[in-house]
CSV table of C-alpha atoms in Angstrom, one decimal:
chain,number,residue,atom,x,y,z
E,1,MET,CA,160.1,164.3,118.9
E,2,HIS,CA,163.0,163.3,118.1
E,3,ALA,CA,166.3,164.8,119.8
E,4,ALA,CA,167.5,165.0,116.1
E,5,ALA,CA,165.2,166.6,114.5
E,6,LEU,CA,165.4,169.6,117.3
E,7,PRO,CA,168.4,171.3,115.2
E,8,GLY,CA,166.4,171.3,112.3
E,9,ARG,CA,163.6,172.4,112.9
E,10,MET,CA,166.0,175.4,115.1
E,11,LEU,CA,167.5,176.4,111.4
E,12,ALA,CA,163.5,176.2,109.4
E,13,ARG,CA,162.2,179.0,111.7
E,14,LEU,CA,165.5,181.0,110.8
E,15,GLY,CA,164.4,180.1,107.3
E,16,ALA,CA,167.4,178.9,106.0
E,17,PRO,CA,166.3,176.5,102.4
E,18,SER,CA,169.3,174.1,103.3
E,19,ALA,CA,168.7,174.1,106.9
E,20,GLY,CA,168.0,170.1,106.1
E,21,PRO,CA,171.3,169.4,104.1
E,22,LEU,CA,172.7,171.8,106.9
E,23,VAL,CA,172.3,169.8,109.6
E,24,ALA,CA,172.7,166.5,108.0
E,25,ILE,CA,176.6,166.9,107.3
E,26,PHE,CA,176.7,169.1,110.6
E,27,LEU,CA,175.9,165.7,112.4
E,28,SER,CA,178.8,163.8,109.8
E,29,ALA,CA,181.3,166.6,109.9
E,30,ASN,CA,181.1,165.8,114.7
E,31,ILE,CA,181.0,162.0,113.8
E,32,VAL,CA,184.0,162.2,111.9
E,33,ASN,CA,185.3,164.3,114.8
E,34,VAL,CA,185.1,161.6,117.1
E,35,GLY,CA,186.6,159.0,114.9
E,36,ASN,CA,189.5,161.4,114.4
E,37,LEU,CA,189.6,161.6,117.8
E,38,GLY,CA,189.6,158.6,118.4
E,39,PHE,CA,192.1,158.3,116.0
E,40,ASN,CA,194.2,161.0,118.2
E,41,VAL,CA,193.3,159.3,121.8
E,42,LEU,CA,195.3,155.6,120.6
E,43,PHE,CA,197.7,157.1,119.5
E,44,SER,CA,199.3,159.4,121.4
E,45,ARG,CA,198.8,157.1,124.2
E,46,TRP,CA,201.0,154.3,122.4
E,47,MET,CA,203.5,156.3,120.6
E,48,GLY,CA,204.4,158.8,123.0
E,49,PRO,CA,205.1,162.4,123.5
E,50,VAL,CA,208.5,161.9,120.6
E,51,ALA,CA,206.4,159.6,118.6
E,52,PHE,CA,203.0,160.9,118.5
E,53,GLY,CA,205.2,164.7,117.9
E,54,GLN,CA,206.5,162.7,114.3
E,55,LEU,CA,203.1,161.4,113.8
E,56,ALA,CA,201.7,165.3,113.5
E,57,THR,CA,203.7,166.8,111.8
E,58,LEU,CA,202.9,163.6,109.2
E,59,LEU,CA,198.9,164.9,109.7
E,60,THR,CA,199.9,168.6,109.4
E,61,LEU,CA,202.0,167.9,105.9
E,62,PHE,CA,198.4,165.4,104.4
E,63,LEU,CA,195.8,168.0,105.9
E,64,ALA,CA,197.9,171.1,104.9
E,65,VAL,CA,197.1,169.3,101.0
E,66,MET,CA,193.7,168.4,101.8
E,67,VAL,CA,192.6,172.4,102.4
E,68,VAL,CA,194.5,173.6,100.1
E,69,LEU,CA,193.1,170.9,97.4
E,70,THR,CA,190.0,172.0,98.7
E,71,ALA,CA,189.8,175.5,98.0
E,72,LEU,CA,188.9,173.6,94.7
E,73,GLN,CA,186.3,172.2,96.5
E,74,LEU,CA,184.5,175.4,96.8
E,75,ALA,CA,185.4,177.5,94.3
E,76,ILE,CA,183.4,174.1,92.3
E,77,SER,CA,180.3,174.1,94.7
E,78,GLN,CA,180.0,177.9,94.7
E,79,ARG,CA,179.9,178.5,91.0
E,80,ILE,CA,177.5,175.3,90.9
E,81,ALA,CA,175.0,176.4,93.6
E,82,ALA,CA,175.3,179.8,91.0
E,83,GLN,CA,174.8,177.9,87.5
E,84,HIS,CA,173.1,175.1,88.4
E,85,ASP,CA,174.2,173.8,84.7
E,86,ARG,CA,174.9,170.4,83.9
E,87,ALA,CA,177.7,171.1,81.3
E,88,LEU,CA,179.8,172.5,83.9
E,89,THR,CA,179.1,169.7,85.8
E,90,GLU,CA,181.0,166.8,83.2
E,91,GLY,CA,183.3,168.7,82.4
E,92,MET,CA,184.9,168.9,86.1
E,93,ALA,CA,183.8,164.3,85.6
E,94,ARG,CA,186.7,165.0,82.7
E,95,LEU,CA,189.0,167.9,85.0
E,96,ALA,CA,189.3,164.8,87.8
E,97,ARG,CA,190.0,161.8,84.7
E,98,ARG,CA,192.6,163.6,84.2
E,99,SER,CA,194.1,165.2,87.3
E,100,PHE,CA,193.9,161.9,88.3
E,101,ALA,CA,196.3,160.7,85.2
E,102,LEU,CA,198.9,163.6,85.0
E,103,CYS,CA,199.3,163.1,89.2
E,104,LEU,CA,199.6,159.1,88.7
E,105,ALA,CA,202.4,159.8,85.7
E,106,ALA,CA,203.9,162.6,88.2
E,107,LEU,CA,204.4,159.8,91.4
E,108,PRO,CA,207.4,158.7,90.7
E,109,ALA,CA,209.6,161.5,90.0
E,110,LEU,CA,207.9,163.2,93.7
E,111,ILE,CA,209.0,161.0,95.4
E,112,LEU,CA,212.4,160.4,94.2
E,113,GLY,CA,212.7,163.8,94.9
E,114,LEU,CA,211.8,163.4,97.7
E,115,TYR,CA,214.9,160.4,99.2
E,116,LEU,CA,216.9,163.3,96.6
E,117,LEU,CA,216.0,165.9,98.9
E,118,ASP,CA,216.8,164.2,102.4
E,119,LEU,CA,213.0,165.7,103.3
E,120,GLY,CA,212.2,163.2,106.0
E,121,PRO,CA,215.1,163.9,108.2
E,122,ALA,CA,214.7,167.3,107.6
E,123,LEU,CA,211.1,167.7,109.0
E,124,GLY,CA,212.6,165.9,112.1
E,125,LEU,CA,210.8,162.1,110.6
E,126,SER,CA,212.3,158.8,112.1
E,127,SER,CA,211.3,157.1,108.7
E,128,PRO,CA,212.1,158.4,105.3
E,129,GLN,CA,209.1,157.2,104.1
E,130,SER,CA,207.1,157.8,105.2
E,131,LEU,CA,206.7,161.2,103.8
E,132,ALA,CA,206.8,158.7,100.0
E,133,LEU,CA,203.9,156.5,100.7
E,134,LEU,CA,201.7,159.5,102.1
E,135,LEU,CA,202.6,161.0,98.1
E,136,LEU,CA,200.9,157.7,97.5
E,137,CYS,CA,196.9,159.3,98.3
E,138,LEU,CA,198.2,162.8,95.7
E,139,PRO,CA,196.8,160.7,92.2
E,140,PHE,CA,192.7,160.8,94.5
E,141,ALA,CA,193.3,163.3,95.9
E,142,LEU,CA,192.6,166.1,93.4
E,143,PRO,CA,189.2,164.4,91.6
E,144,LEU,CA,188.4,163.5,95.7
E,145,ALA,CA,188.7,167.9,96.3
E,146,LEU,CA,187.0,167.9,92.5
E,147,ALA,CA,183.2,165.0,93.1
E,148,ARG,CA,182.7,166.8,96.2
E,149,GLY,CA,183.0,170.9,95.0
E,150,ILE,CA,180.5,169.1,92.9
E,151,ALA,CA,178.2,167.1,95.0
E,152,THR,CA,178.7,170.5,98.0
E,153,GLY,CA,177.4,172.5,95.9
E,154,GLN,CA,174.3,169.6,94.1
E,155,LEU,CA,173.6,170.5,98.7
E,156,ASP,CA,174.1,166.5,97.6
E,157,ALA,CA,174.6,165.5,101.2
E,158,ARG,CA,174.0,161.7,100.6
E,159,ARG,CA,177.2,161.3,98.9
E,160,VAL,CA,178.5,164.0,101.4
E,161,ILE,CA,178.2,162.0,104.4
E,162,ALA,CA,179.4,158.7,103.1
E,163,SER,CA,182.7,160.4,102.0
E,164,ALA,CA,183.6,161.9,105.6
E,165,GLN,CA,182.1,158.2,107.2
E,166,ALA,CA,184.2,155.8,104.1
E,167,GLU,CA,187.2,158.0,104.2
E,168,MET,CA,186.7,158.4,108.7
E,169,TRP,CA,186.8,154.8,109.1
E,170,LEU,CA,189.1,153.5,107.4
E,171,ARG,CA,191.8,156.0,108.1
E,172,LEU,CA,191.1,154.6,111.1
E,173,ILE,CA,190.7,150.6,111.7
E,174,LEU,CA,194.2,150.6,108.8
E,175,ALA,CA,196.1,152.4,110.8
E,176,ALA,CA,194.7,150.7,114.1
E,177,LEU,CA,195.9,147.5,112.6
E,178,ALA,CA,199.4,148.9,111.2
E,179,TRP,CA,200.4,149.9,114.8
E,180,ALA,CA,198.9,147.4,116.3
E,181,SER,CA,201.0,144.5,113.3
E,182,GLY,CA,203.8,145.9,114.2
E,183,LEU,CA,204.4,148.5,110.4
E,184,GLY,CA,205.2,151.9,112.2
E,185,LEU,CA,205.5,155.5,111.7
E,186,PRO,CA,205.2,154.5,107.3
E,187,GLY,CA,202.5,151.6,108.0
E,188,VAL,CA,199.9,155.0,109.8
E,189,ALA,CA,201.3,156.9,106.4
E,190,ALA,CA,200.3,154.1,104.4
E,191,ALA,CA,196.6,153.3,106.3
E,192,ILE,CA,196.2,157.7,104.8
E,193,SER,CA,196.8,157.6,101.8
E,194,LEU,CA,194.5,154.7,101.2
E,195,SER,CA,191.7,156.7,103.7
E,196,VAL,CA,191.3,158.8,100.1
E,197,LEU,CA,191.0,156.5,98.3
E,198,ALA,CA,187.7,156.2,100.2
E,199,GLY,CA,186.5,158.9,100.6
E,200,LEU,CA,186.0,159.3,96.8
E,201,ALA,CA,185.1,155.7,96.8
E,202,PRO,CA,181.1,157.4,96.9
E,203,LEU,CA,181.5,160.4,94.8
E,204,TRP,CA,182.5,158.3,92.0
E,205,SER,CA,179.7,158.4,90.0
E,206,LEU,CA,179.8,162.2,89.3
E,207,LEU,CA,182.9,161.9,87.5
E,208,PRO,CA,180.8,159.7,84.3
E,209,ALA,CA,183.4,159.7,81.5
E,210,ARG,CA,182.4,162.6,78.4
E,211,PRO,CA,184.6,162.6,75.9
E,212,HIS,CA,183.4,165.9,75.0
E,213,ALA,CA,183.2,167.4,78.0
E,214,THR,CA,184.2,170.6,78.0
E,215,VAL,CA,186.7,171.6,81.2
E,216,PRO,CA,185.0,174.5,82.3
E,217,GLN,CA,187.8,177.5,81.7
E,218,GLY,CA,189.1,180.1,84.5
E,219,LEU,CA,188.2,177.5,87.0
E,220,LEU,CA,192.1,177.5,88.5
E,221,LEU,CA,191.8,181.1,89.0
E,222,ALA,CA,188.5,181.0,90.8
E,223,ALA,CA,189.5,178.6,92.8
E,224,LEU,CA,192.6,180.9,94.4
E,225,PRO,CA,191.0,183.1,96.5
E,226,PHE,CA,189.9,179.5,98.7
E,227,ALA,CA,194.0,178.3,98.2
E,228,ALA,CA,194.7,180.9,100.6
E,229,LEU,CA,192.2,180.5,103.3
E,230,GLN,CA,192.2,177.6,102.9
E,231,ALA,CA,196.5,177.6,103.1
E,232,GLY,CA,195.8,180.4,105.8
E,233,GLN,CA,194.0,177.7,108.0
E,234,VAL,CA,197.2,174.9,107.9
E,235,ILE,CA,199.7,177.4,109.0
E,236,LEU,CA,197.5,179.4,111.2
E,237,MET,CA,196.4,176.2,113.9
E,238,ASP,CA,198.9,174.2,112.4
E,239,GLY,CA,202.1,176.3,112.1
E,240,ASP,CA,203.2,176.3,115.2
E,241,ILE,CA,203.4,172.6,115.0
E,242,LEU,CA,206.5,173.3,112.5
E,243,LEU,CA,207.9,175.5,114.5
E,244,ALA,CA,207.9,174.3,118.2
E,245,GLN,CA,210.3,171.4,116.5
E,246,THR,CA,212.6,173.6,115.0
E,247,LEU,CA,212.6,176.4,117.7
E,248,LEU,CA,211.7,174.1,120.8
E,249,GLY,CA,212.4,170.6,120.6
E,250,PRO,CA,210.5,166.8,120.4
E,251,GLU,CA,209.5,167.0,123.7
E,252,PRO,CA,207.3,170.2,123.3
E,253,ALA,CA,206.6,169.6,119.9
E,254,GLY,CA,204.9,166.0,120.7
E,255,HIS,CA,203.1,168.6,124.0
E,256,LEU,CA,202.1,171.2,121.7
E,257,ALA,CA,201.1,167.8,119.1
E,258,ALA,CA,198.4,167.2,122.1
E,259,LEU,CA,197.5,170.3,122.1
E,260,GLY,CA,196.2,171.1,118.9
E,261,LEU,CA,194.6,168.0,118.1
E,262,PHE,CA,192.4,169.2,120.6
E,263,GLN,CA,192.7,172.9,118.5
E,264,ARG,CA,191.8,170.4,115.1
E,265,ILE,CA,188.3,168.9,116.7
E,266,GLN,CA,187.4,171.5,117.5
E,267,PHE,CA,188.4,173.8,113.9
E,268,PHE,CA,186.8,170.8,111.9
E,269,ALA,CA,183.5,170.5,114.1
E,270,CYS,CA,182.5,173.5,112.7
E,271,PHE,CA,184.1,173.9,109.4
E,272,SER,CA,181.3,172.1,107.9
E,273,LEU,CA,179.8,175.0,108.2
E,274,ALA,CA,182.1,177.1,106.1
E,275,VAL,CA,181.6,174.8,103.1
E,276,VAL,CA,177.5,174.8,103.1
E,277,LEU,CA,177.9,178.0,104.1
E,278,LEU,CA,179.6,179.2,100.8
E,279,PRO,CA,177.3,178.2,97.9
E,280,SER,CA,174.4,178.6,100.7
E,281,VAL,CA,174.4,182.5,100.4
E,282,THR,CA,175.8,182.4,97.5
E,283,SER,CA,172.2,181.1,96.5
E,284,GLU,CA,170.8,183.0,98.2
E,285,ARG,CA,172.4,186.4,96.9
E,286,ALA,CA,172.0,185.3,93.3
E,287,ALA,CA,168.3,185.0,94.3
E,288,GLY,CA,168.3,188.6,95.4
E,289,ARG,CA,167.9,187.7,99.1
E,290,ASN,CA,169.2,188.1,101.6
E,291,PRO,CA,172.6,186.1,102.7
E,292,LEU,CA,172.4,187.0,106.6
E,293,ARG,CA,168.8,183.7,105.8
E,294,ALA,CA,171.6,180.8,104.8
E,295,ALA,CA,174.5,182.3,107.1
E,296,ALA,CA,172.4,182.6,110.4
E,297,PRO,CA,171.6,178.9,111.3
E,298,VAL,CA,175.7,179.4,110.9
E,299,PHE,CA,176.7,180.6,113.0
E,300,ALA,CA,174.2,179.5,115.4
E,301,LEU,CA,175.9,176.4,115.4
E,302,TYR,CA,179.1,177.5,115.7
E,303,ALA,CA,178.4,179.1,119.2
E,304,ALA,CA,176.4,176.2,120.6
E,305,VAL,CA,179.8,174.3,119.2
E,306,THR,CA,182.0,176.7,120.6
E,307,LEU,CA,181.3,177.7,123.8
E,308,PRO,CA,180.8,174.6,125.4
E,309,VAL,CA,184.7,173.8,124.4
E,310,ILE,CA,185.8,176.3,125.7
E,311,ALA,CA,184.9,176.0,129.6
E,312,ALA,CA,185.0,172.8,129.0
E,313,ALA,CA,188.5,173.9,128.4
E,314,PHE,CA,188.6,176.4,131.4
E,315,ALA,CA,187.2,173.7,133.7
E,316,ALA,CA,189.0,171.1,133.0
E,317,PRO,CA,191.9,170.9,131.3
E,318,THR,CA,193.8,168.4,133.4
E,319,LEU,CA,191.1,165.6,133.2
E,320,LEU,CA,190.9,166.7,129.3
E,321,ILE,CA,194.7,165.9,128.5
E,322,THR,CA,194.7,162.7,130.6
E,323,THR,CA,192.1,161.5,129.2
E,324,LEU,CA,192.0,162.2,126.3
E,325,VAL,CA,195.9,161.9,125.4
E,326,GLY,CA,197.2,160.1,128.6
E,327,PRO,CA,199.1,161.2,132.1
E,328,ALA,CA,202.3,161.4,129.1
E,329,PHE,CA,201.0,165.2,127.8
E,330,LEU,CA,200.0,166.7,130.9
E,331,PRO,CA,202.5,169.8,132.1
E,332,ALA,CA,200.5,170.9,128.3
E,333,ALA,CA,197.2,170.4,130.7
E,334,ASP,CA,197.7,174.7,132.0
E,335,MET,CA,198.0,176.1,128.5
E,336,LEU,CA,194.9,173.8,127.2
E,337,PRO,CA,192.2,176.7,127.7
E,338,MET,CA,194.1,179.8,125.8
E,339,VAL,CA,194.3,176.9,123.2
E,340,ALA,CA,191.1,177.5,122.7
E,341,LEU,CA,190.4,180.4,122.9
E,342,ALA,CA,193.5,181.0,120.2
E,343,ALA,CA,191.0,177.9,117.6
E,344,ALA,CA,188.1,179.7,118.8
E,345,ALA,CA,188.7,182.5,117.4
E,346,PHE,CA,190.3,181.8,114.6
E,347,THR,CA,187.2,179.0,112.9
E,348,LEU,CA,184.8,182.2,114.0
E,349,SER,CA,187.2,184.2,111.3
E,350,PHE,CA,187.7,181.1,108.4
E,351,LEU,CA,183.8,181.2,108.8
E,352,LEU,CA,183.6,185.3,108.6
E,353,ALA,CA,185.5,185.4,105.7
E,354,THR,CA,183.7,183.1,103.9
E,355,TYR,CA,180.2,183.8,104.4
E,356,LEU,CA,182.7,187.6,103.4
E,357,ALA,CA,183.3,185.8,100.1
E,358,ALA,CA,179.7,183.9,99.4
E,359,THR,CA,178.8,188.0,99.4
E,360,GLY,CA,181.7,188.4,97.1
E,361,ASP,CA,184.3,190.3,99.1
E,362,ARG,CA,188.2,188.9,99.2
E,363,THR,CA,188.9,190.5,102.4
E,364,GLY,CA,188.5,188.4,104.4
E,365,ILE,CA,190.2,186.2,102.4
E,366,TRP,CA,193.5,188.5,102.4
E,367,ALA,CA,193.3,189.7,106.3
E,368,VAL,CA,194.1,186.3,106.7
E,369,ALA,CA,196.9,185.3,104.0
E,370,LEU,CA,198.3,189.0,105.7
E,371,ALA,CA,198.4,187.4,109.6
E,372,CYS,CA,200.4,184.2,108.2
E,373,PRO,CA,203.5,185.6,108.4
E,374,VAL,CA,202.6,188.4,111.0
E,375,GLN,CA,202.1,185.2,113.1
E,376,LEU,CA,204.2,183.0,112.7
E,377,THR,CA,207.0,186.1,113.4
E,378,ALA,CA,205.2,186.7,116.1
E,379,MET,CA,205.6,183.1,117.4
E,380,SER,CA,209.6,181.8,116.2
E,381,LEU,CA,209.9,185.7,118.1
E,382,ALA,CA,208.1,185.2,121.1
E,383,ALA,CA,209.3,181.2,121.4
E,384,GLN,CA,211.9,181.3,124.6
E,385,ASP,CA,208.7,178.1,125.4
E,386,LEU,CA,205.6,176.9,124.9
E,387,SER,CA,203.6,179.1,126.6
E,388,SER,CA,205.0,182.3,125.2
E,389,MET,CA,204.7,180.0,121.9
E,390,LEU,CA,201.1,179.4,122.2
E,391,THR,CA,200.4,183.4,123.6
E,392,ALA,CA,201.5,184.9,120.8
E,393,LYS,CA,199.5,182.7,118.5
E,394,LEU,CA,196.5,183.8,120.8
E,395,LEU,CA,196.7,187.7,120.6
E,396,CYS,CA,196.7,187.5,116.2
E,397,GLN,CA,194.0,185.1,116.3
E,398,LEU,CA,191.4,187.9,119.4
E,399,ALA,CA,192.8,190.3,116.5
E,400,LEU,CA,192.2,188.9,113.4
E,401,ALA,CA,188.4,187.4,114.7
E,402,THR,CA,187.6,191.5,115.2
E,403,LEU,CA,189.2,193.5,112.8
E,404,LEU,CA,186.5,190.0,110.1
E,405,LEU,CA,183.2,190.6,112.9
E,406,ILE,CA,184.0,194.8,112.1
E,407,ARG,CA,184.1,194.0,107.6
E,408,ALA,CA,181.1,191.0,108.8
E,409,THR,CA,178.7,193.8,110.0
E,410,ARG,CA,179.4,196.6,108.0
E,411,ARG,CA,179.0,194.7,105.1
E,412,SER,CA,176.0,192.7,106.5
E,413,HIS,CA,173.9,196.5,107.0
E,414,SER,CA,175.3,197.5,103.4
E,415,PRO,CA,172.1,199.0,101.3
E,416,ALA,CA,171.6,196.3,99.3
E,417,HIS,CA,171.2,193.7,102.2
E,418,LEU,CA,169.2,195.5,104.2
E,419,ARG,CA,167.1,196.2,100.1
E,420,ALA,CA,167.8,192.0,100.1
E,421,SER,CA,166.1,191.4,104.1
E,422,LEU,CA,162.8,194.0,103.5
E,423,PHE,CA,161.8,193.4,99.8
E,424,PRO,CA,163.2,190.1,99.3
E,425,ASN,CA,162.4,188.3,95.5
E,426,PRO,CA,159.8,185.2,96.0
């Protein structure tokens, strides 16, 4: 039996109708993670701690924009999974084309504002133009989120995978060429922007011009809870990088950037599970079936990814740091197990919040949002050194995961879910 078929057979036994697309998107996401890992391995060795810390700041800002836009993707995928309406898809396409034109028109003013406010140096960036070049992705970023929402809601694994792979490989290749050509951090920023266009290209056919299509009403309102979840993800996972630049200085911030690489890889290995979890659970619930059927394989794959990562972080932190980012970052090795545990806890919280949202319960999302000021305050108060800051982060993440696990368990054993389990609709 081919090894790649085993996860699909396992999920089919668990009763997941979306087992095939789920496994395909999950495997693709982890190929993307390998590419992103290669990106960070190369640049951490080429740049050293100080410059790599600046790149991490740039990537954090980029991810902040992209993951908040992913809120629209999640809201769209949930609505399409629930309604299966062609007019809705055409309305999304018209919205995507409008957003492209509006963002393109606003781009000069946004770039001018960056220079007037002198934001680059304020964020510790030695090349102010890097931020301006990063902004070039904005006209493509919103259409990308809308198109991915359509493809994910339809569980169109082929287009979702093509988009993710194109974005990752172009970013890796162009950024490496830019650095090797002596273009520095601005060249890498330009490569990151172009990668967004590459991600949009395989999805563009989902956005046909329909002049008379009606733009969906209430979409932004529906996306607000997911925006809160995505913003919470950036703050709770990567907010410490911005804090470290301000409170601890450039070298500790560079060490934290290396640790942040591990937690980012760990989280995004499972992020695709959340993206598929939302429409899958929504479809099960709309059909009157038990949503645990769609959730069970997702959490099984989460455990299959997370437990080996934590074990490796405890067993060989020095080897992992040396192999992946180089000996210059060895002072961070002792903190790798703590970072792996924190990333595992937050990933679980994110999946649980997504599951709850798919069942109509927004409690998990608001819990993630409320955890942001708590964690930032705790890390700021504990900022005597990097280890103390990360300890505060771990404790906050464990508390959040525990609360959401209790909430999801109670929700899953509600009378409505038990009835759906005992008397599923055909």
